[in-house]
């Protein structure tokens, strides 16, 4: 008698468990294709036609998005998320540039400066900065913020121009930075050769970008872009992400000394600040970026003009 009673009281009922497991399986099969990255381009270092990619570089001129560059709250959304990235990238860029004697007496260029979030932070550290971007709207936002802050008139200026034809003479800058830009570039060889041209010999090119890995697809595309909406749709195309070894190959080919290990390439990721979570749901959960050993998603690196 007792035996049959025990069987009847099994919870949850086996039928329900079966249904649940079928449901999970169906969801997994449905979701799986969305979790796997697309086929990579045959050669990331070749010139890539814009028609072949799904990336919206016009976002940087759209007023609704331009207005988010300098939004200040724990609810980081749109371009203001880059304020959090400063936590890791600005100290790294400073550390590498400081390897040069009298670093802060030099002049420096930020290629693809956007709204000037990294440019202004570097100027505040004492670097004489020029920020260049192809987006006139983003440059206007950068200029307006610098004027609002005040005190930077002598060490910070902005120019609208193309990274593919930098409006500066040869061997002009002591250092160049390009932050969160390489993964938007369709002609990497031309981009890198222009940076090489305007750098003085021995000058350091510092950068951060995103590696092209299954992890970065999950984190930066499926998570941040598609599911959570931390960044606008089509901000990134995973196929345009650049791996550290590829980047070093191109930099070496273009007249730089570059070595992923020797050049202290490091990863970076957001810190988590649960205390902020309730002030703005998910984006509030993210705190300033910190360095991490993994180069599988966001990473920082540098190369030296030989």
mmCIF file of N, CA and C in Angstrom, residues 155-230:
data_model
loop_
_atom_site.group_PDB
_atom_site.id
_atom_site.type_symbol
_atom_site.label_atom_id
_atom_site.label_comp_id
_atom_site.label_asym_id
_atom_site.label_seq_id
_atom_site.Cartn_x
_atom_site.Cartn_y
_atom_site.Cartn_z
ATOM 1 N N UNK A 155 45.141 72.735 -24.163
ATOM 2 C CA UNK A 155 45.650 71.354 -24.307
ATOM 3 C C UNK A 155 44.682 70.421 -25.042
ATOM 4 N N UNK A 156 43.570 70.947 -25.532
ATOM 5 C CA UNK A 156 42.588 70.064 -26.171
ATOM 6 C C UNK A 156 41.938 70.770 -27.344
ATOM 7 N N UNK A 157 42.049 70.168 -28.523
ATOM 8 C CA UNK A 157 41.322 70.721 -29.669
ATOM 9 C C UNK A 157 40.769 69.584 -30.519
ATOM 10 N N UNK A 158 39.746 69.911 -31.305
ATOM 11 C CA UNK A 158 39.066 68.892 -32.111
ATOM 12 C C UNK A 158 39.020 69.299 -33.573
ATOM 13 N N UNK A 159 39.109 68.300 -34.448
ATOM 14 C CA UNK A 159 39.104 68.505 -35.889
ATOM 15 C C UNK A 159 38.153 67.483 -36.520
ATOM 16 N N UNK A 160 37.379 67.929 -37.509
ATOM 17 C CA UNK A 160 36.583 66.976 -38.292
ATOM 18 C C UNK A 160 37.455 66.539 -39.464
ATOM 19 N N UNK A 161 37.604 65.231 -39.644
ATOM 20 C CA UNK A 161 38.446 64.744 -40.740
ATOM 21 C C UNK A 161 38.390 63.237 -40.838
ATOM 22 N N UNK A 162 38.991 62.719 -41.910
ATOM 23 C CA UNK A 162 38.958 61.279 -42.162
ATOM 24 C C UNK A 162 40.221 60.595 -41.667
ATOM 25 N N UNK A 163 40.042 59.453 -41.027
ATOM 26 C CA UNK A 163 41.177 58.648 -40.551
ATOM 27 C C UNK A 163 41.988 58.115 -41.731
ATOM 28 N N UNK A 164 41.349 58.010 -42.904
ATOM 29 C CA UNK A 164 42.035 57.474 -44.083
ATOM 30 C C UNK A 164 42.926 58.508 -44.769
ATOM 31 N N UNK A 165 42.767 59.794 -44.387
ATOM 32 C CA UNK A 165 43.600 60.865 -44.955
ATOM 33 C C UNK A 165 43.764 61.918 -43.866
ATOM 34 N N UNK A 166 44.626 61.625 -42.883
ATOM 35 C CA UNK A 166 44.766 62.517 -41.724
ATOM 36 C C UNK A 166 45.331 63.878 -42.154
ATOM 37 N N UNK A 167 44.672 64.965 -41.738
ATOM 38 C CA UNK A 167 45.100 66.302 -42.180
ATOM 39 C C UNK A 167 46.283 66.852 -41.380
ATOM 40 N N UNK A 168 47.338 66.046 -41.270
ATOM 41 C CA UNK A 168 48.523 66.439 -40.494
ATOM 42 C C UNK A 168 49.780 66.051 -41.253
ATOM 43 N N UNK A 169 50.895 66.792 -41.002
ATOM 44 C CA UNK A 169 52.153 66.437 -41.684
ATOM 45 C C UNK A 169 52.754 65.123 -41.170
ATOM 46 N N UNK A 170 53.719 64.600 -41.893
ATOM 47 C CA UNK A 170 54.432 63.378 -41.497
ATOM 48 C C UNK A 170 55.167 63.604 -40.171
ATOM 49 N N UNK A 171 55.342 62.536 -39.417
ATOM 50 C CA UNK A 171 56.152 62.546 -38.181
ATOM 51 C C UNK A 171 55.828 63.744 -37.284
ATOM 52 N N UNK A 172 54.549 63.942 -37.042
ATOM 53 C CA UNK A 172 54.075 65.135 -36.338
ATOM 54 C C UNK A 172 53.776 64.880 -34.857
ATOM 55 N N UNK A 173 53.271 63.676 -34.540
ATOM 56 C CA UNK A 173 52.796 63.393 -33.174
ATOM 57 C C UNK A 173 53.731 62.455 -32.412
ATOM 58 N N UNK A 174 53.782 62.667 -31.091
ATOM 59 C CA UNK A 174 54.577 61.800 -30.215
ATOM 60 C C UNK A 174 53.836 60.509 -29.878
ATOM 61 N N UNK A 175 52.521 60.555 -29.967
ATOM 62 C CA UNK A 175 51.714 59.374 -29.674
ATOM 63 C C UNK A 175 50.367 59.494 -30.350
ATOM 64 N N UNK A 176 49.789 58.348 -30.701
ATOM 65 C CA UNK A 176 48.440 58.305 -31.294
ATOM 66 C C UNK A 176 47.629 57.278 -30.520
ATOM 67 N N UNK A 177 46.350 57.593 -30.304
ATOM 68 C CA UNK A 177 45.430 56.644 -29.674
ATOM 69 C C UNK A 177 44.249 56.436 -30.602
ATOM 70 N N UNK A 178 43.740 55.208 -30.631
ATOM 71 C CA UNK A 178 42.507 54.923 -31.352
ATOM 72 C C UNK A 178 41.740 53.925 -30.498
ATOM 73 N N UNK A 179 40.666 54.421 -29.906
ATOM 74 C CA UNK A 179 39.985 53.651 -28.875
ATOM 75 C C UNK A 179 38.569 53.313 -29.303
ATOM 76 N N UNK A 180 38.240 52.024 -29.341
ATOM 77 C CA UNK A 180 36.910 51.586 -29.741
ATOM 78 C C UNK A 180 36.633 52.004 -31.185
ATOM 79 N N UNK A 181 37.639 51.893 -32.044
ATOM 80 C CA UNK A 181 37.498 52.355 -33.428
ATOM 81 C C UNK A 181 37.836 51.262 -34.443
ATOM 82 N N UNK A 182 38.903 50.489 -34.173
ATOM 83 C CA UNK A 182 39.388 49.516 -35.164
ATOM 84 C C UNK A 182 38.289 48.571 -35.647
ATOM 85 N N UNK A 183 37.338 48.251 -34.747
ATOM 86 C CA UNK A 183 36.269 47.319 -35.112
ATOM 87 C C UNK A 183 35.182 47.968 -35.973
ATOM 88 N N UNK A 184 35.363 49.253 -36.315
ATOM 89 C CA UNK A 184 34.425 49.943 -37.213
ATOM 90 C C UNK A 184 35.050 50.219 -38.584
ATOM 91 N N UNK A 185 36.319 49.837 -38.746
ATOM 92 C CA UNK A 185 37.097 50.262 -39.918
ATOM 93 C C UNK A 185 37.061 49.216 -41.036
ATOM 94 N N UNK A 186 36.705 49.676 -42.252
ATOM 95 C CA UNK A 186 36.622 48.765 -43.399
ATOM 96 C C UNK A 186 37.951 48.629 -44.145
ATOM 97 N N UNK A 187 38.836 49.634 -44.002
ATOM 98 C CA UNK A 187 40.139 49.570 -44.678
ATOM 99 C C UNK A 187 41.249 49.724 -43.630
ATOM 100 N N UNK A 188 41.515 48.637 -42.919
ATOM 101 C CA UNK A 188 42.516 48.678 -41.843
ATOM 102 C C UNK A 188 43.923 49.017 -42.338
ATOM 103 N N UNK A 189 44.375 48.489 -43.506
ATOM 104 C CA UNK A 189 45.734 48.830 -43.954
ATOM 105 C C UNK A 189 45.933 50.338 -44.152
ATOM 106 N N UNK A 190 44.948 51.015 -44.764
ATOM 107 C CA UNK A 190 45.065 52.457 -44.990
ATOM 108 C C UNK A 190 45.020 53.217 -43.658
ATOM 109 N N UNK A 191 44.142 52.764 -42.765
ATOM 110 C CA UNK A 191 43.982 53.375 -41.438
ATOM 111 C C UNK A 191 45.318 53.330 -40.678
ATOM 112 N N UNK A 192 45.933 52.146 -40.645
ATOM 113 C CA UNK A 192 47.187 51.946 -39.909
ATOM 114 C C UNK A 192 48.347 52.684 -40.579
ATOM 115 N N UNK A 193 48.336 52.731 -41.925
ATOM 116 C CA UNK A 193 49.454 53.394 -42.605
ATOM 117 C C UNK A 193 49.413 54.907 -42.367
ATOM 118 N N UNK A 194 48.222 55.488 -42.238
ATOM 119 C CA UNK A 194 48.105 56.922 -41.933
ATOM 120 C C UNK A 194 48.584 57.225 -40.508
ATOM 121 N N UNK A 195 48.265 56.329 -39.580
ATOM 122 C CA UNK A 195 48.739 56.524 -38.195
ATOM 123 C C UNK A 195 50.267 56.448 -38.158
ATOM 124 N N UNK A 196 50.811 55.481 -38.877
ATOM 125 C CA UNK A 196 52.270 55.337 -38.956
ATOM 126 C C UNK A 196 52.898 56.612 -39.536
ATOM 127 N N UNK A 197 52.282 57.156 -40.569
ATOM 128 C CA UNK A 197 52.827 58.349 -41.241
ATOM 129 C C UNK A 197 52.915 59.555 -40.300
ATOM 130 N N UNK A 198 51.855 59.802 -39.515
ATOM 131 C CA UNK A 198 51.847 61.028 -38.691
ATOM 132 C C UNK A 198 52.594 60.878 -37.364
ATOM 133 N N UNK A 199 52.999 59.646 -37.024
ATOM 134 C CA UNK A 199 53.756 59.424 -35.785
ATOM 135 C C UNK A 199 55.238 59.727 -35.983
ATOM 136 N N UNK A 200 55.877 60.248 -34.941
ATOM 137 C CA UNK A 200 57.340 60.393 -34.956
ATOM 138 C C UNK A 200 57.956 59.002 -34.756
ATOM 139 N N UNK A 201 59.159 58.746 -35.279
ATOM 140 C CA UNK A 201 59.837 57.474 -34.994
ATOM 141 C C UNK A 201 59.961 57.285 -33.479
ATOM 142 N N UNK A 202 59.680 56.075 -33.012
ATOM 143 C CA UNK A 202 59.709 55.808 -31.570
ATOM 144 C C UNK A 202 58.389 56.142 -30.885
ATOM 145 N N UNK A 203 57.472 56.772 -31.625
ATOM 146 C CA UNK A 203 56.166 57.119 -31.053
ATOM 147 C C UNK A 203 55.296 55.895 -30.845
ATOM 148 N N UNK A 204 54.425 55.978 -29.867
ATOM 149 C CA UNK A 204 53.591 54.827 -29.525
ATOM 150 C C UNK A 204 52.153 55.005 -29.982
ATOM 151 N N UNK A 205 51.647 53.974 -30.664
ATOM 152 C CA UNK A 205 50.247 53.908 -31.060
ATOM 153 C C UNK A 205 49.546 52.988 -30.058
ATOM 154 N N UNK A 206 48.626 53.546 -29.267
ATOM 155 C CA UNK A 206 47.896 52.753 -28.267
ATOM 156 C C UNK A 206 46.443 52.598 -28.723
ATOM 157 N N UNK A 207 45.816 51.492 -28.338
ATOM 158 C CA UNK A 207 44.460 51.235 -28.845
ATOM 159 C C UNK A 207 43.705 50.281 -27.926
ATOM 160 N N UNK A 208 42.382 50.286 -28.084
ATOM 161 C CA UNK A 208 41.595 49.168 -27.568
ATOM 162 C C UNK A 208 40.569 48.813 -28.619
ATOM 163 N N UNK A 209 40.234 47.537 -28.677
ATOM 164 C CA UNK A 209 39.259 47.056 -29.646
ATOM 165 C C UNK A 209 38.684 45.738 -29.128
ATOM 166 N N UNK A 210 38.021 44.982 -30.003
ATOM 167 C CA UNK A 210 37.347 43.737 -29.576
ATOM 168 C C UNK A 210 37.828 42.575 -30.435
ATOM 169 N N UNK A 211 38.187 41.478 -29.784
ATOM 170 C CA UNK A 211 38.638 40.279 -30.502
ATOM 171 C C UNK A 211 37.444 39.579 -31.156
ATOM 172 N N UNK A 212 37.727 38.835 -32.221
ATOM 173 C CA UNK A 212 36.677 38.114 -32.961
ATOM 174 C C UNK A 212 36.659 36.654 -32.500
ATOM 175 N N UNK A 213 35.927 36.384 -31.422
ATOM 176 C CA UNK A 213 35.891 35.047 -30.821
ATOM 177 C C UNK A 213 34.442 34.658 -30.533
ATOM 178 N N UNK A 214 34.182 33.364 -30.318
ATOM 179 C CA UNK A 214 32.814 32.971 -29.930
ATOM 180 C C UNK A 214 32.352 33.703 -28.669
ATOM 181 N N UNK A 215 33.281 33.937 -27.731
ATOM 182 C CA UNK A 215 32.913 34.651 -26.499
ATOM 183 C C UNK A 215 32.481 36.089 -26.797
ATOM 184 N N UNK A 216 33.253 36.783 -27.661
ATOM 185 C CA UNK A 216 32.899 38.183 -27.945
ATOM 186 C C UNK A 216 31.566 38.254 -28.688
ATOM 187 N N UNK A 217 31.245 37.212 -29.459
ATOM 188 C CA UNK A 217 29.940 37.200 -30.124
ATOM 189 C C UNK A 217 28.828 37.135 -29.073
ATOM 190 N N UNK A 218 29.010 36.233 -28.106
ATOM 191 C CA UNK A 218 27.998 36.092 -27.048
ATOM 192 C C UNK A 218 27.879 37.349 -26.199
ATOM 193 N N UNK A 219 29.034 37.912 -25.783
ATOM 194 C CA UNK A 219 29.032 39.042 -24.852
ATOM 195 C C UNK A 219 28.678 40.354 -25.554
ATOM 196 N N UNK A 220 29.394 40.649 -26.649
ATOM 197 C CA UNK A 220 29.268 41.977 -27.255
ATOM 198 C C UNK A 220 28.129 42.094 -28.262
ATOM 199 N N UNK A 221 27.783 40.994 -28.918
ATOM 200 C CA UNK A 221 26.696 41.066 -29.912
ATOM 201 C C UNK A 221 25.384 40.559 -29.315
ATOM 202 N N UNK A 222 25.335 39.255 -28.945
ATOM 203 C CA UNK A 222 24.076 38.694 -28.431
ATOM 204 C C UNK A 222 23.658 39.393 -27.134
ATOM 205 N N UNK A 223 24.625 39.555 -26.211
ATOM 206 C CA UNK A 223 24.299 40.149 -24.912
ATOM 207 C C UNK A 223 24.109 41.648 -24.967
ATOM 208 N N UNK A 224 25.219 42.385 -25.157
ATOM 209 C CA UNK A 224 25.196 43.846 -25.030
ATOM 210 C C UNK A 224 24.348 44.525 -26.105
ATOM 211 N N UNK A 225 24.399 43.990 -27.344
ATOM 212 C CA UNK A 225 23.717 44.682 -28.445
ATOM 213 C C UNK A 225 22.284 44.191 -28.636
ATOM 214 N N UNK A 226 22.101 42.865 -28.774
ATOM 215 C CA UNK A 226 20.774 42.358 -29.130
ATOM 216 C C UNK A 226 19.825 42.207 -27.942
ATOM 217 N N UNK A 227 20.301 41.553 -26.872
ATOM 218 C CA UNK A 227 19.390 41.256 -25.757
ATOM 219 C C UNK A 227 19.208 42.424 -24.806
ATOM 220 N N UNK A 228 20.319 43.030 -24.380
ATOM 221 C CA UNK A 228 20.249 44.045 -23.328
ATOM 222 C C UNK A 228 20.151 45.469 -23.865
ATOM 223 N N UNK A 229 20.503 45.647 -25.149
ATOM 224 C CA UNK A 229 20.388 46.976 -25.748
ATOM 225 C C UNK A 229 21.306 48.021 -25.123
ATOM 226 N N UNK A 230 22.445 47.578 -24.547
ATOM 227 C CA UNK A 230 23.415 48.549 -23.999
ATOM 228 C C UNK A 230 23.947 49.439 -25.125
#
